[in-house]
């Protein structure tokens, strides 16, 4: 059984996907972390997000992998755990920029499909149900109002970064536009996706709704 959860930044995908995977006993895969990993590697190598040749070379040589741990999994770039380094707002914006480049998407498409081979898994991202796993068993599109998504992201970021709620909301609106207007694999709900609006729901309420759909499908 393969479950996909797509949706915009701050809709609660990560929290919900982790909890859903935990309750089902499935593998959880955060594909946004992979785009963030490529963005960090590009930044460290001095490659601009619009340098396709540089990004192609980079994708040919980087070693990105998830290593399981007691909290789920850490993302490694080569021998280095980059799980925390990829969570800054700078890397969020860079990840959104590199994710618009077909060379990067092609590279990660293969990697994601390999991770999903023969596994019971919950895959979280932007194009899981539309492009990466069009035949997934159950597809969800998790949404929420932009104001609520900004509030949630602000609560997460204000521990580590000095940003105002207005700045966070502005960044989210820019990412929404980048992610949904790019020509390659834009963010949108698959035709057969179940749309869940989490604006006024708790994590448990969202997960309960998802589990009831999964039970019906299984
Ligand atoms: O889910 P996230 O915020 O960690 O994702 C970071 C960026 O990566 C996001 O702005 C768009 C991109 N992304 C994507 O294009 N496709 C995916 N499957 C996952 C993320």
Tab-separated table of C-alpha atoms and ligand atoms in Angstrom:
chain	number	residue	atom	x	y	z
A	1	UNK	CA	0.000	0.000	0.000
A	2	UNK	CA	1.526	3.308	-1.079
A	3	UNK	CA	0.017	6.520	0.296
A	4	UNK	CA	0.915	9.966	-1.050
A	5	UNK	CA	0.413	13.339	0.630
A	6	UNK	CA	0.936	16.475	-1.434
A	7	UNK	CA	0.192	20.086	-0.615
A	8	UNK	CA	1.628	23.571	-0.135
A	9	UNK	CA	4.199	24.679	2.454
A	10	UNK	CA	2.886	24.768	6.011
A	11	UNK	CA	-0.278	22.700	5.412
A	12	UNK	CA	0.903	20.253	8.074
A	13	UNK	CA	2.121	17.548	5.682
A	14	UNK	CA	5.203	16.574	7.685
A	15	UNK	CA	3.489	16.249	11.067
A	16	UNK	CA	0.513	14.446	9.582
A	17	UNK	CA	2.582	12.131	7.338
A	18	UNK	CA	4.844	11.097	10.222
A	19	UNK	CA	1.898	10.362	12.489
A	20	UNK	CA	0.012	8.519	9.754
A	21	UNK	CA	3.080	6.377	8.959
A	22	UNK	CA	3.582	5.668	12.668
A	23	UNK	CA	-0.032	4.559	13.151
A	24	UNK	CA	0.029	2.364	10.044
A	25	UNK	CA	3.532	1.003	10.738
A	26	UNK	CA	4.670	2.292	7.327
A	27	UNK	CA	7.909	3.876	6.129
A	28	UNK	CA	7.731	7.691	5.987
A	29	UNK	CA	9.585	9.554	3.223
A	30	UNK	CA	9.953	13.352	3.262
A	31	UNK	CA	10.782	14.181	-0.370
A	32	UNK	CA	11.049	17.928	0.342
A	33	UNK	CA	14.147	17.059	2.404
A	34	UNK	CA	15.773	15.680	-0.766
A	35	UNK	CA	15.172	18.977	-2.637
A	36	UNK	CA	16.524	20.800	0.397
A	37	UNK	CA	19.592	18.506	0.366
A	38	UNK	CA	20.289	19.362	-3.286
A	39	UNK	CA	19.804	23.076	-2.471
A	40	UNK	CA	22.306	22.896	0.406
A	41	UNK	CA	24.849	21.003	-1.721
A	42	UNK	CA	24.454	23.607	-4.511
A	43	UNK	CA	24.891	26.466	-2.066
A	44	UNK	CA	28.029	24.929	-0.566
A	45	UNK	CA	29.474	24.279	-4.045
A	46	UNK	CA	28.700	27.863	-5.137
A	47	UNK	CA	26.265	26.697	-7.848
A	48	UNK	CA	23.430	29.087	-8.672
A	49	UNK	CA	19.877	27.632	-8.853
A	50	UNK	CA	19.638	28.655	-12.536
A	51	UNK	CA	22.940	26.990	-13.572
A	52	UNK	CA	21.557	23.801	-15.158
A	53	UNK	CA	24.977	22.516	-16.208
A	54	UNK	CA	26.349	22.984	-12.681
A	55	UNK	CA	23.261	21.349	-11.134
A	56	UNK	CA	23.524	18.412	-13.537
A	57	UNK	CA	27.148	17.807	-12.555
A	58	UNK	CA	26.264	18.170	-8.910
A	59	UNK	CA	23.409	15.617	-9.141
A	60	UNK	CA	25.787	13.216	-10.872
A	61	UNK	CA	28.172	13.223	-7.943
A	62	UNK	CA	26.211	13.811	-4.732
A	63	UNK	CA	25.317	11.000	-2.374
A	64	UNK	CA	22.007	11.785	-0.617
A	65	UNK	CA	20.464	9.159	1.600
A	66	UNK	CA	18.108	8.662	4.508
A	67	UNK	CA	19.579	6.832	7.496
A	68	UNK	CA	16.971	5.423	9.914
A	69	UNK	CA	17.187	6.479	13.566
A	70	UNK	CA	14.961	6.295	16.648
A	71	UNK	CA	13.041	9.470	15.599
A	72	UNK	CA	12.506	8.312	12.011
A	73	UNK	CA	15.370	9.118	9.666
A	74	UNK	CA	18.233	11.585	9.209
A	75	UNK	CA	19.287	12.921	5.824
A	76	UNK	CA	22.947	12.413	4.976
A	77	UNK	CA	24.957	14.208	2.303
A	78	UNK	CA	28.016	12.027	1.894
A	79	UNK	CA	29.075	11.205	5.446
A	80	UNK	CA	27.440	14.294	6.991
A	81	UNK	CA	24.081	14.505	8.774
A	82	UNK	CA	22.408	17.583	7.220
A	83	UNK	CA	18.949	17.146	8.810
A	84	UNK	CA	19.172	20.432	10.741
A	85	UNK	CA	21.156	22.440	8.186
A	86	UNK	CA	18.376	22.075	5.591
A	87	UNK	CA	15.673	23.593	7.833
A	88	UNK	CA	16.581	27.292	7.500
A	89	UNK	CA	14.394	29.761	5.596
A	90	UNK	CA	17.316	30.427	3.207
A	91	UNK	CA	17.379	26.741	2.219
A	92	UNK	CA	13.536	26.710	1.926
A	93	UNK	CA	13.712	29.411	-0.741
A	94	UNK	CA	16.719	27.805	-2.486
A	95	UNK	CA	14.987	24.406	-2.495
A	96	UNK	CA	11.945	25.975	-4.128
A	97	UNK	CA	14.251	27.495	-6.794
A	98	UNK	CA	16.258	24.311	-7.564
A	99	UNK	CA	13.069	22.231	-7.560
A	100	UNK	CA	11.882	24.152	-10.655
A	101	UNK	CA	14.866	22.809	-12.661
A	102	UNK	CA	14.075	19.666	-14.689
A	103	UNK	CA	17.637	18.295	-14.185
A	104	UNK	CA	17.084	18.211	-10.429
A	105	UNK	CA	13.582	16.721	-10.727
A	106	UNK	CA	14.809	13.992	-13.087
A	107	UNK	CA	17.571	13.047	-10.652
A	108	UNK	CA	15.241	12.887	-7.657
A	109	UNK	CA	12.485	11.075	-9.571
A	110	UNK	CA	14.668	7.959	-9.859
A	111	UNK	CA	15.781	8.184	-6.242
A	112	UNK	CA	12.183	8.532	-4.941
A	113	UNK	CA	10.877	5.651	-7.044
A	114	UNK	CA	13.661	3.436	-5.733
A	115	UNK	CA	12.731	4.330	-2.163
A	116	UNK	CA	9.095	3.407	-2.859
A	117	UNK	CA	9.814	0.067	-4.474
A	118	UNK	CA	7.898	-2.801	-2.850
A	119	UNK	CA	7.315	-0.882	0.338
A	120	UNK	CA	4.428	0.079	2.528
A	121	UNK	CA	5.067	3.791	2.683
A	122	UNK	CA	3.739	7.305	3.116
A	123	UNK	CA	5.417	9.707	0.681
A	124	UNK	CA	5.121	13.422	1.348
A	125	UNK	CA	5.832	16.122	-1.253
A	126	UNK	CA	4.408	18.253	-4.055
A	127	UNK	CA	4.130	15.858	-7.013
A	128	UNK	CA	3.860	12.446	-5.348
A	129	UNK	CA	0.344	11.687	-6.621
A	130	UNK	CA	0.703	13.454	-9.971
A	131	UNK	CA	4.178	12.462	-11.221
A	132	UNK	CA	6.272	10.235	-8.969
A	133	UNK	CA	3.607	7.672	-7.985
A	134	UNK	CA	0.617	8.169	-10.322
A	135	UNK	CA	-0.570	4.647	-9.404
A	136	UNK	CA	-0.420	5.157	-5.616
A	137	UNK	CA	-3.185	3.347	-3.717
A	138	UNK	CA	-4.457	6.394	-1.810
A	139	UNK	CA	-3.615	10.016	-2.619
A	140	UNK	CA	-4.223	12.989	-0.364
A	141	UNK	CA	-3.896	16.705	-1.026
A	142	UNK	CA	-3.517	18.520	2.280
A	143	UNK	CA	-4.326	22.215	2.204
A	144	UNK	CA	-4.935	25.094	4.651
A	145	UNK	CA	-5.457	28.857	4.391
A	146	UNK	CA	-2.284	30.834	3.697
A	147	UNK	CA	-2.691	32.767	6.972
A	148	UNK	CA	-2.885	29.555	9.014
A	149	UNK	CA	0.062	28.024	7.152
A	150	UNK	CA	2.154	31.144	7.846
A	151	UNK	CA	1.204	31.033	11.561
A	152	UNK	CA	2.302	27.395	11.814
A	153	UNK	CA	5.602	28.000	9.994
A	154	UNK	CA	6.246	31.101	12.130
A	155	UNK	CA	5.791	29.074	15.320
A	156	UNK	CA	8.331	26.540	14.039
A	157	UNK	CA	10.862	29.126	12.843
A	158	UNK	CA	10.713	31.693	15.623
A	159	UNK	CA	12.703	29.358	17.870
A	160	UNK	CA	15.685	29.518	15.511
A	161	UNK	CA	15.257	32.561	13.280
A	162	UNK	CA	14.541	36.210	13.753
A	163	UNK	CA	11.635	36.569	11.315
A	164	UNK	CA	8.294	38.353	11.656
A	165	UNK	CA	4.980	36.659	10.893
A	166	UNK	CA	4.617	39.025	7.902
A	167	UNK	CA	7.984	37.902	6.460
A	168	UNK	CA	7.086	34.236	6.907
A	169	UNK	CA	3.726	34.789	5.174
A	170	UNK	CA	5.442	36.655	2.316
A	171	UNK	CA	7.947	33.780	1.836
A	172	UNK	CA	5.110	31.235	1.848
A	173	UNK	CA	3.208	33.205	-0.822
A	174	UNK	CA	6.376	33.370	-2.980
A	175	UNK	CA	6.982	29.612	-2.560
A	176	UNK	CA	3.310	28.854	-3.339
A	177	UNK	CA	3.671	30.837	-6.567
A	178	UNK	CA	7.045	29.244	-7.518
A	179	UNK	CA	5.887	25.720	-6.701
A	180	UNK	CA	2.524	25.918	-8.450
A	181	UNK	CA	3.466	27.902	-11.570
A	182	UNK	CA	6.666	26.063	-12.590
A	183	UNK	CA	6.321	24.255	-15.908
A	184	UNK	CA	7.789	20.966	-14.670
A	185	UNK	CA	5.676	18.949	-12.178
A	186	UNK	CA	3.861	21.937	-10.622
A	187	UNK	CA	2.142	21.620	-7.264
A	188	UNK	CA	-1.464	20.582	-7.842
A	189	UNK	CA	-3.875	17.961	-6.583
A	190	UNK	CA	-4.019	14.759	-8.623
A	191	UNK	CA	-7.440	14.189	-10.225
A	192	UNK	CA	-8.002	11.203	-7.941
A	193	UNK	CA	-6.635	12.841	-4.770
A	194	UNK	CA	-8.751	13.276	-1.648
A	195	UNK	CA	-8.524	16.935	-0.645
A	196	UNK	CA	-8.326	17.585	3.115
A	197	UNK	CA	-8.399	21.157	4.438
A	198	UNK	CA	-6.522	21.232	7.761
A	199	UNK	CA	-7.180	24.912	8.599
A	200	UNK	CA	-9.529	24.131	11.491
A	201	UNK	CA	-8.494	20.534	12.231
A	202	UNK	CA	-6.048	19.065	14.735
A	203	UNK	CA	-3.333	16.638	13.616
A	204	UNK	CA	-5.272	13.709	15.080
A	205	UNK	CA	-8.469	14.739	13.307
A	206	UNK	CA	-6.636	14.898	9.959
A	207	UNK	CA	-4.961	11.519	10.546
A	208	UNK	CA	-8.299	9.936	11.558
A	209	UNK	CA	-9.895	11.182	8.333
A	210	UNK	CA	-6.984	9.763	6.311
A	211	UNK	CA	-7.063	6.401	8.059
A	212	UNK	CA	-10.776	6.028	7.380
A	213	UNK	CA	-10.148	6.623	3.647
A	214	UNK	CA	-7.226	4.161	3.660
A	215	UNK	CA	-9.370	1.503	5.354
A	216	UNK	CA	-12.054	1.997	2.726
A	217	UNK	CA	-9.452	1.631	-0.058
A	218	UNK	CA	-7.743	-1.397	1.493
B	1	LIG	O1	8.105	20.307	1.735
B	1	LIG	P1	9.298	21.248	1.859
B	1	LIG	O2	8.927	22.631	2.324
B	1	LIG	O3	10.404	20.685	2.689
B	1	LIG	O4	9.854	21.384	0.351
B	1	LIG	C1	10.898	22.255	-0.008
B	1	LIG	C2	10.756	22.659	-1.472
B	1	LIG	O5	11.011	21.521	-2.310
B	1	LIG	C3	9.378	23.159	-1.881
B	1	LIG	O6	9.331	24.570	-1.915
B	1	LIG	C4	9.126	22.598	-3.248
B	1	LIG	C5	10.112	21.500	-3.403
B	1	LIG	N1	9.510	20.161	-3.507
B	1	LIG	C6	9.100	19.734	-4.742
B	1	LIG	O7	9.187	20.505	-5.698
B	1	LIG	N2	8.640	18.484	-4.904
B	1	LIG	C7	8.524	17.636	-3.863
B	1	LIG	N3	8.068	16.406	-4.059
B	1	LIG	C8	8.897	18.061	-2.563
B	1	LIG	C9	9.370	19.349	-2.411
